[in-house]
Short mmCIF file of C-alpha atoms in Angstrom, two decimals:
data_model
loop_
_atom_site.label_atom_id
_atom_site.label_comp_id
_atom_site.label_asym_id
_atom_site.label_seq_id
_atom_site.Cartn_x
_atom_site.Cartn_y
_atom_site.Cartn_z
CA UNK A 1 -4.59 6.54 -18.62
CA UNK A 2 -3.22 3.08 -19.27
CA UNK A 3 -2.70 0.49 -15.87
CA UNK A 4 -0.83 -2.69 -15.72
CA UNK A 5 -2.66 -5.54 -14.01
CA UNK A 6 -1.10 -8.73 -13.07
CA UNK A 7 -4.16 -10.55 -14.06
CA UNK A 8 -2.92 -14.15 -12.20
CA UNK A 9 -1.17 -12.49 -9.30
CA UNK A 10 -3.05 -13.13 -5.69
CA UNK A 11 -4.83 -16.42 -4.14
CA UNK A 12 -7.36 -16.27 -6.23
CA UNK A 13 -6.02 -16.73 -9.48
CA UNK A 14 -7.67 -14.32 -12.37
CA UNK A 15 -11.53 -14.00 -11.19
CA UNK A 16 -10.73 -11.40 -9.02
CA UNK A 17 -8.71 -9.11 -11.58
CA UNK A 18 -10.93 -9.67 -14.58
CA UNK A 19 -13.67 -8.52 -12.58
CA UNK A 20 -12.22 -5.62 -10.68
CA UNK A 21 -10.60 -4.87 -13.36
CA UNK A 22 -13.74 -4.31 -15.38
CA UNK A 23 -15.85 -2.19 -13.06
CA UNK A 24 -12.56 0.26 -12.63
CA UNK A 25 -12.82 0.57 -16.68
CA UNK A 26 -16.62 0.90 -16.55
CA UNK A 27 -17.05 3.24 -13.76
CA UNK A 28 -13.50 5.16 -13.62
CA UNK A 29 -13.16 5.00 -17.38
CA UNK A 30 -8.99 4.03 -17.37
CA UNK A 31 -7.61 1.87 -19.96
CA UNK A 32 -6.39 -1.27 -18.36
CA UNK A 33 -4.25 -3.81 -19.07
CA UNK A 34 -4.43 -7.86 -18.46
CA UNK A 35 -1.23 -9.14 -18.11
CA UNK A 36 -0.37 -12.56 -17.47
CA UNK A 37 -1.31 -16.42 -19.23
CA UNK A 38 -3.83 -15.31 -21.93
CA UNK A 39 -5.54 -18.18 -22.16
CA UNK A 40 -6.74 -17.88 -18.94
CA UNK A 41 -7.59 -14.24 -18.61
CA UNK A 42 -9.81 -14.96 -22.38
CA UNK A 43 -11.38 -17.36 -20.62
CA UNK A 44 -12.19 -15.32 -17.55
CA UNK A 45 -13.38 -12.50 -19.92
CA UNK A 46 -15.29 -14.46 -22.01
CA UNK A 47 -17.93 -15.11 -18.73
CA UNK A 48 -18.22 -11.61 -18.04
CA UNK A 49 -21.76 -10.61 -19.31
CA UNK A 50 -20.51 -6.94 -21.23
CA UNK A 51 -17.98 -4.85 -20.74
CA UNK A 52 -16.10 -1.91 -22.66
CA UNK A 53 -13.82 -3.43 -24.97
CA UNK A 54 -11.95 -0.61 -26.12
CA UNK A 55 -10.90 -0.09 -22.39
CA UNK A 56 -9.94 -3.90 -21.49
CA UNK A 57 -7.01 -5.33 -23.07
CA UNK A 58 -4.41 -8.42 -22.74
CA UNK A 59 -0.68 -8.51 -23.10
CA UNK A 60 0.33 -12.17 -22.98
CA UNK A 61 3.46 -12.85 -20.07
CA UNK A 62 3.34 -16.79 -20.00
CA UNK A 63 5.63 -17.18 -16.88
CA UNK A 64 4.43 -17.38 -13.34
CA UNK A 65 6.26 -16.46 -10.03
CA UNK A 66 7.26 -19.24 -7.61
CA UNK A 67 5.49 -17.74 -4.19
CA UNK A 68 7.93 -19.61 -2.55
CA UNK A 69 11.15 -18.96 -4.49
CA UNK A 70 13.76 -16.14 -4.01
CA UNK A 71 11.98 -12.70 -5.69
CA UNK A 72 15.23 -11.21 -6.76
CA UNK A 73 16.09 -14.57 -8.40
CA UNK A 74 12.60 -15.23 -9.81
CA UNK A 75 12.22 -11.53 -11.40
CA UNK A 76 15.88 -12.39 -12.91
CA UNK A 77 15.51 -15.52 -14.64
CA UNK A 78 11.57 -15.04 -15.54
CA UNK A 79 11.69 -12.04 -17.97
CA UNK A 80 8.22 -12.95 -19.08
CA UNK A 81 6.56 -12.97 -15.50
CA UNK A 82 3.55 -10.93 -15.48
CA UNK A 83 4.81 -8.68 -12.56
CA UNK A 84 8.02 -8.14 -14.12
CA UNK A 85 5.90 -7.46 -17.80
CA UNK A 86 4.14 -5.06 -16.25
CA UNK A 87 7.15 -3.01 -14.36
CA UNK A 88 8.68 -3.01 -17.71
CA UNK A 89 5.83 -1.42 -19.60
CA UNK A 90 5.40 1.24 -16.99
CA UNK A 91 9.40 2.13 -17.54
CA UNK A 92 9.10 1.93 -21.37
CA UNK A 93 5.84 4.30 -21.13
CA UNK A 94 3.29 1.76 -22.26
CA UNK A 95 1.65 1.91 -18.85
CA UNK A 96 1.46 4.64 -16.56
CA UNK A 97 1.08 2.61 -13.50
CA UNK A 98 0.98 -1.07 -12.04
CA UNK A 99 -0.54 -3.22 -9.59
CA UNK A 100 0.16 -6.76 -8.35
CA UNK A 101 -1.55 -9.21 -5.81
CA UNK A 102 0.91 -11.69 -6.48
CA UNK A 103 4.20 -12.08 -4.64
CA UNK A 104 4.92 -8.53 -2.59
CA UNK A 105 8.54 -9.35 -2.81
CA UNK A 106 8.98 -10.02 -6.34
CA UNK A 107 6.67 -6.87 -7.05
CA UNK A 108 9.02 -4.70 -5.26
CA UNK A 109 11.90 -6.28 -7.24
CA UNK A 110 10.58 -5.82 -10.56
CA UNK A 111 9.52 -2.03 -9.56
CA UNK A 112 12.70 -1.27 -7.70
CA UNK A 113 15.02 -2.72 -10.96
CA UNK A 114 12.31 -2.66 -14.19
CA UNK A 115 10.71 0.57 -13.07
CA UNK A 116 14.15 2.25 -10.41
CA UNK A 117 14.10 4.92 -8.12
CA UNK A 118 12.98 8.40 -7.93
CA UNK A 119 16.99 10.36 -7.76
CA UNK A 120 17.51 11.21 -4.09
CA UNK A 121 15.42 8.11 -2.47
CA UNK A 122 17.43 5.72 -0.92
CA UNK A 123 14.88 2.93 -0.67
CA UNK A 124 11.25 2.80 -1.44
CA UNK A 125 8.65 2.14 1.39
CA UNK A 126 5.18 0.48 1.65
CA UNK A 127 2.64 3.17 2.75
CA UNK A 128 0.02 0.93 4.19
CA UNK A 129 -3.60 2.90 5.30
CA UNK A 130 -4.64 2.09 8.68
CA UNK A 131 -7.82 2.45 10.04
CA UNK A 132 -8.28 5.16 12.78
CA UNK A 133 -11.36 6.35 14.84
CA UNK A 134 -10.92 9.70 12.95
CA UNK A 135 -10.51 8.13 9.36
CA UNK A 136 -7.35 6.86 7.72
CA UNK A 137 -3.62 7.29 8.70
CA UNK A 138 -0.84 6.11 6.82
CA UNK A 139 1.84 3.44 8.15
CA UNK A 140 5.14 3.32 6.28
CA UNK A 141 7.41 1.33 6.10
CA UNK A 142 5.01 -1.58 6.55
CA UNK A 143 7.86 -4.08 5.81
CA UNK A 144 9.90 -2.89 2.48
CA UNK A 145 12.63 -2.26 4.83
CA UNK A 146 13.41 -4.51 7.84
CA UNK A 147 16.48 -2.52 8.56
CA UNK A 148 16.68 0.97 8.55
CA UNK A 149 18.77 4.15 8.65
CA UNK A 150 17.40 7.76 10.13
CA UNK A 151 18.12 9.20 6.29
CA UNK A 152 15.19 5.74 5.15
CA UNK A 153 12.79 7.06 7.81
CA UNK A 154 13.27 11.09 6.57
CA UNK A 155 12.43 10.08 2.90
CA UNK A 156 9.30 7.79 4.39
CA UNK A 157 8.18 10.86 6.28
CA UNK A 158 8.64 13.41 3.42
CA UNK A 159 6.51 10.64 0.64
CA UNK A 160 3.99 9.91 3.21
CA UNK A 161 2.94 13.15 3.93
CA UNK A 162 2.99 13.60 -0.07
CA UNK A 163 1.16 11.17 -0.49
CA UNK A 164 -1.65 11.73 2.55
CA UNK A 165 -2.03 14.33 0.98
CA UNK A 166 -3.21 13.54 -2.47
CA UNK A 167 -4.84 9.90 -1.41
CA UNK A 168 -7.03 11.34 1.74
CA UNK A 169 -7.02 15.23 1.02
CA UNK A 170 -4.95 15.91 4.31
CA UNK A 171 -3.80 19.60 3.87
CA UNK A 172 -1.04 19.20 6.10
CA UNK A 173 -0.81 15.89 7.70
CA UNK A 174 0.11 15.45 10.75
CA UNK A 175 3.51 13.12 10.59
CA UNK A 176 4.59 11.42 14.08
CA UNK A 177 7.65 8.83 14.55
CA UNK A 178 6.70 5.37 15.81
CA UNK A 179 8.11 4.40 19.26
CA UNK A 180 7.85 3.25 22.53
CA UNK A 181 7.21 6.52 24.50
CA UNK A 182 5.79 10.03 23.12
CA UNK A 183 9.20 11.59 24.86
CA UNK A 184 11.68 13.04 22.60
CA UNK A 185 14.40 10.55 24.14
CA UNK A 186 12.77 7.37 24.39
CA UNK A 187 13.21 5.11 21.44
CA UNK A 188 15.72 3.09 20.26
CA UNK A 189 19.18 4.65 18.49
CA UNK A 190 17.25 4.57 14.48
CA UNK A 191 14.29 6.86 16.62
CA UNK A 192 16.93 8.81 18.26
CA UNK A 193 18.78 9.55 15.43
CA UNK A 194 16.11 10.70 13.00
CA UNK A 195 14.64 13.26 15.76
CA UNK A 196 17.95 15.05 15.35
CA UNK A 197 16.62 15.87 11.69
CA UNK A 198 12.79 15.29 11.20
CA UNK A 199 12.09 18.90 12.25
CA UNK A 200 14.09 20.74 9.82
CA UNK A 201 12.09 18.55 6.98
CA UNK A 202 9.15 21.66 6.95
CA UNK A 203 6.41 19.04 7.83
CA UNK A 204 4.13 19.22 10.33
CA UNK A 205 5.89 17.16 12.99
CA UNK A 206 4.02 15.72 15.77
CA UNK A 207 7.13 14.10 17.32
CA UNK A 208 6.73 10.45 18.77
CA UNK A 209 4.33 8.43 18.89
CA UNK A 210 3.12 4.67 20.59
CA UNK A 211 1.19 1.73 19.13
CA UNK A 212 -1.63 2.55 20.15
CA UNK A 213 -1.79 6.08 18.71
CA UNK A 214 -2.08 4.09 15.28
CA UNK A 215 -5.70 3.24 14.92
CA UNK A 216 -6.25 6.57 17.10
CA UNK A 217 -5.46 9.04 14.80
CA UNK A 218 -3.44 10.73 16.77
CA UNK A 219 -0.93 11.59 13.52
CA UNK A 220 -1.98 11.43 9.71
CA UNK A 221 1.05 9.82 9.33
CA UNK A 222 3.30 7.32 11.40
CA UNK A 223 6.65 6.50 10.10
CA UNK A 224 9.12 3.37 11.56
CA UNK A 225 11.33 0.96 9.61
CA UNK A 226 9.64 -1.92 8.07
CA UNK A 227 10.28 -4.45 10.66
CA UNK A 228 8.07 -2.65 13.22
CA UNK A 229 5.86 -1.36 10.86
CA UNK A 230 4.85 -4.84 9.48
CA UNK A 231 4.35 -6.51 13.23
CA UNK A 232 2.24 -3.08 13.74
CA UNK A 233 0.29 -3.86 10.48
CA UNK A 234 -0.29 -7.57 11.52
CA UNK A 235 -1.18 -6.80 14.72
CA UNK A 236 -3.88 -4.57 13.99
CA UNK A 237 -5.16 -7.00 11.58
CA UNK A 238 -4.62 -9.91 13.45
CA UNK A 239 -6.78 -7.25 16.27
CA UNK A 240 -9.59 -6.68 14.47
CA UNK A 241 -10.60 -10.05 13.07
CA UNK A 242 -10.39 -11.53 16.58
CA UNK A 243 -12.63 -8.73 18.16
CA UNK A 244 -15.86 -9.38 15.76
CA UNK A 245 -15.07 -13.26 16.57
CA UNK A 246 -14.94 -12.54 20.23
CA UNK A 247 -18.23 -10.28 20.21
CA UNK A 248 -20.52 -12.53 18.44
CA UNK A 249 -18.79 -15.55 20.59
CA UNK A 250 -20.02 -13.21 23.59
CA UNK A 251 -23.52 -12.53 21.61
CA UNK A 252 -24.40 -16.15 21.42
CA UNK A 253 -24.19 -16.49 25.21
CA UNK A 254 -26.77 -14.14 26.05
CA UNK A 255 -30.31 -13.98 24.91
CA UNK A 256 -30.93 -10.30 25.70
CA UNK A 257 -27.57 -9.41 24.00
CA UNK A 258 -28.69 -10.98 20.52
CA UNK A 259 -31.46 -9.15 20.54
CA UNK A 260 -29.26 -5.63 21.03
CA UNK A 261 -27.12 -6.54 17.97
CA UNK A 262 -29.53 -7.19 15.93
CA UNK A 263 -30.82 -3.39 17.00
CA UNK A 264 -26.95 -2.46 16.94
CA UNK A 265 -26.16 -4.81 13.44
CA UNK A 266 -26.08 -1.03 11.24
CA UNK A 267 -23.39 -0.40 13.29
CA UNK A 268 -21.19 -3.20 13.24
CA UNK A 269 -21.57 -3.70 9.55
CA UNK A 270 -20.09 -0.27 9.36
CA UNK A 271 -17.68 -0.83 11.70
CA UNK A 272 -16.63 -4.06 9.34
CA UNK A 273 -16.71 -1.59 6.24
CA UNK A 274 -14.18 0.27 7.77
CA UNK A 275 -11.92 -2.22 9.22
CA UNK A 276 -12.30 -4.15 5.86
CA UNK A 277 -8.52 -4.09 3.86
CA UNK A 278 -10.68 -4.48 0.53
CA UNK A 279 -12.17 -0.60 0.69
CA UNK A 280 -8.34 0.60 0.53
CA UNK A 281 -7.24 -1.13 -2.44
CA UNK A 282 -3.62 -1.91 -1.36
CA UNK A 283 -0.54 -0.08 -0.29
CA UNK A 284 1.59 2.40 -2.70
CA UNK A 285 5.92 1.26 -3.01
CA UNK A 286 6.92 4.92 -2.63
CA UNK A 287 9.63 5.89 -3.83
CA UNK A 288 10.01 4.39 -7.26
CA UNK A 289 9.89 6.18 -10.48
CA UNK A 290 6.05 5.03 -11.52
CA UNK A 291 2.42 4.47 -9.17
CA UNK A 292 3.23 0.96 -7.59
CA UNK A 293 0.12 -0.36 -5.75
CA UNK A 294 1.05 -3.61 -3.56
CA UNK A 295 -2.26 -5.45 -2.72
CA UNK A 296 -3.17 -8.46 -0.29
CA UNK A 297 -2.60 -11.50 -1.79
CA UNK A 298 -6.53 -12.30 -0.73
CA UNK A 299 -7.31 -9.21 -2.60
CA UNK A 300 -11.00 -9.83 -4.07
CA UNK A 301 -13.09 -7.98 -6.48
CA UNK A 302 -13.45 -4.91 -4.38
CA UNK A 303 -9.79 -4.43 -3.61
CA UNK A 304 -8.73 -4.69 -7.07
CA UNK A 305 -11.18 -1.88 -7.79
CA UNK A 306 -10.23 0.16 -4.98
CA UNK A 307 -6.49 -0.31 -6.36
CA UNK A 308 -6.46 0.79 -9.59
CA UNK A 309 -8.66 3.97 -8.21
CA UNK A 310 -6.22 4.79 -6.17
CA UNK A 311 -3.52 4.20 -8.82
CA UNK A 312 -5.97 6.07 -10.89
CA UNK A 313 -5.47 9.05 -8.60
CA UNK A 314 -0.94 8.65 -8.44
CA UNK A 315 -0.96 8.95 -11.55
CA UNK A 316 -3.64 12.19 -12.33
CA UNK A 317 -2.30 14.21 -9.53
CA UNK A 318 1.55 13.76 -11.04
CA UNK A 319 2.20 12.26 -7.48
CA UNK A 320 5.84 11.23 -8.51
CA UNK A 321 6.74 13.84 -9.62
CA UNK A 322 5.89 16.03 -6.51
CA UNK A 323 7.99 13.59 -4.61
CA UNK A 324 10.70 13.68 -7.54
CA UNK A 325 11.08 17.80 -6.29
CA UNK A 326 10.41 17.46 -2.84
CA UNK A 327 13.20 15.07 -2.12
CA UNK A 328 15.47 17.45 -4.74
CA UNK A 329 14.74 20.03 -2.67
CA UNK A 330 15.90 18.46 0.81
CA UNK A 331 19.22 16.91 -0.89
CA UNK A 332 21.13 19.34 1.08
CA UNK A 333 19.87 18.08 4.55
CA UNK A 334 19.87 14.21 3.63
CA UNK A 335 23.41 14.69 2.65
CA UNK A 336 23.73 16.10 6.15
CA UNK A 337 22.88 12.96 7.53
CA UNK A 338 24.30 10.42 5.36
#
């Protein structure tokens, strides 16, 4: 198994990678491949104590993308950009999967034009896992997509459940429609319009479902266009950091209460495990002909790992091409609604 690593891509520059990058190939035993300035990455290698050779190697893609340029522009003119080097070598079969912290929108471009779409999708959607009090449940679109039609949010909730399924072992994930009441007729015309045709997908439909459902696990699955999905996503982020900052603010002001989290600090470390974005890796581009993994640009050591595991598993469990049949199979009621 061969994966393409933008070795430059994220705020970080190429520590991160390298390093992630080689305890994936130690531990997972993948083949993976460096792709960006190689002067740098040999230089980042060459401090890394051991590591397997056979299953580290560099592909040289001297051009950088402008984080503040247009992506569609920058994945055009820059042929030799590492994220658009390494959605070429997954289309010409010289990788069987990718992964970027660099620029999320030029990493969609180069997958959506190097790598294309799976026949039948429409457009491809972020599956971002969110942390619940029952595990994990996956958010798509978590901002692919800031305007969406019911027949987008059908092919989210088909690949999502898919994909649920082979990342978290959900047998048959619960899929529920993101909105502002749990009624069948509240929601806005996009909500209203896909509940005409989400039942007859054969998933296990929960129906709809409110914000704060999200990090409850009330569905495996929550599927919105990526305009609400991405507030959702920032929110709960946003959410989470503030709460340990308010807690230990609260702490500090009471003698008695620092000495019950110190008794309770197990706890809250494993509370911070969970909540932590590194121990998922990134978010899968579903949708697109090849394993796509979309990670923070802050991605660290730890995420990188956690990526290219869970591209690791895309591409071992033939998880496009599941989705490749599954949305052949339902081209009879998409073309119902489109």
């Amino acid at each position: 198994m061969r994966i393409a690593l933008d070795a430059l891509g994220g705020d970080f520059g190429a520590k991160p990678n390298v390093l992630g990058a080689v305890k994936a190939a130690g531990e997972l035993g993948c083949e993976i491949i460096l792709v960006g300035d190689s002067a740098v990455i040999e230089k980042e290698l060459a401090t890394v104590a051991s590591y397997d050779k056979s299953k580290i190697s560099v592909v040289h893609a001297p051009d950088m993308i402008d984080m503040a340029a247009h992506p569609a522009r920058e994945c055009r003119d820059k042929k030799n950009a590492s994220i658009v080097v390494c959605a070429r070598m997954v289309k010409e079969g010289k990788a069987d999967a990718m992964i970027s912290a660099g620029n999320s929108g030029a990493t969609m471009v180069a997958a959506l034009f190097g790598i294309g779409r799976i026949k039948g999708i429409d457009r491809p959607a972020i599956a971002s896992p969110m942390p619940t009090s029952k595990g994990v449940a996956l958010l798509l679109d978590a901002g692919a997509n800031s305007d969406c039609k019911a027949i987008n949010l059908l092919q989210f909730a088909v690949m999502g459940s898919i994909y649920s399924q082979i990342a978290y072992g959900v047998k048959s994930p619960v899929v529920g429609l993101l909105s502002i009441g749990e009624e069948e007729g509240k929601g806005n015309l996009l909500v209203k319009e896909t509940t005409k045709y989400i039942k007859n997908l054969g998933l296990n439909y929960y129906g709809n479902v409110e914000g704060r459902d999200i990090n409850a696990g009330t569905t495996d699955v929550i599927v919105c266009d990526g305009f609400v999905g991405n507030i959702a996503l920032k929110l709960s982020e946003g959410l989470a950091k503030a709460m340990f900052t308010m807690i230990k603010k609260e702490v500090k002001k009471r003698p008695l209460a620092i000495l019950g989290a110190l008794l309770s600090k197990p706890a809250f470390r494993s509370v911070k495990h969970i909540t932590d974005p590194e121990q998922y890796g990134g978010a899968p581009l579903l949708g697109v002909e090849g394993p796509v993994i979309i990670c923070h640009g802050k991605a660290g050591e730890t995420a990188i790992y956690n990526a290219i595991k869970v591209a690791s598993k895309l591409v071992e469990s033939n998880a496009v091409g599941i989705m490749r049949e599954k949305i052949t199979s339902l081209k009879g009621l998409f073309d119902q609604v489109q």
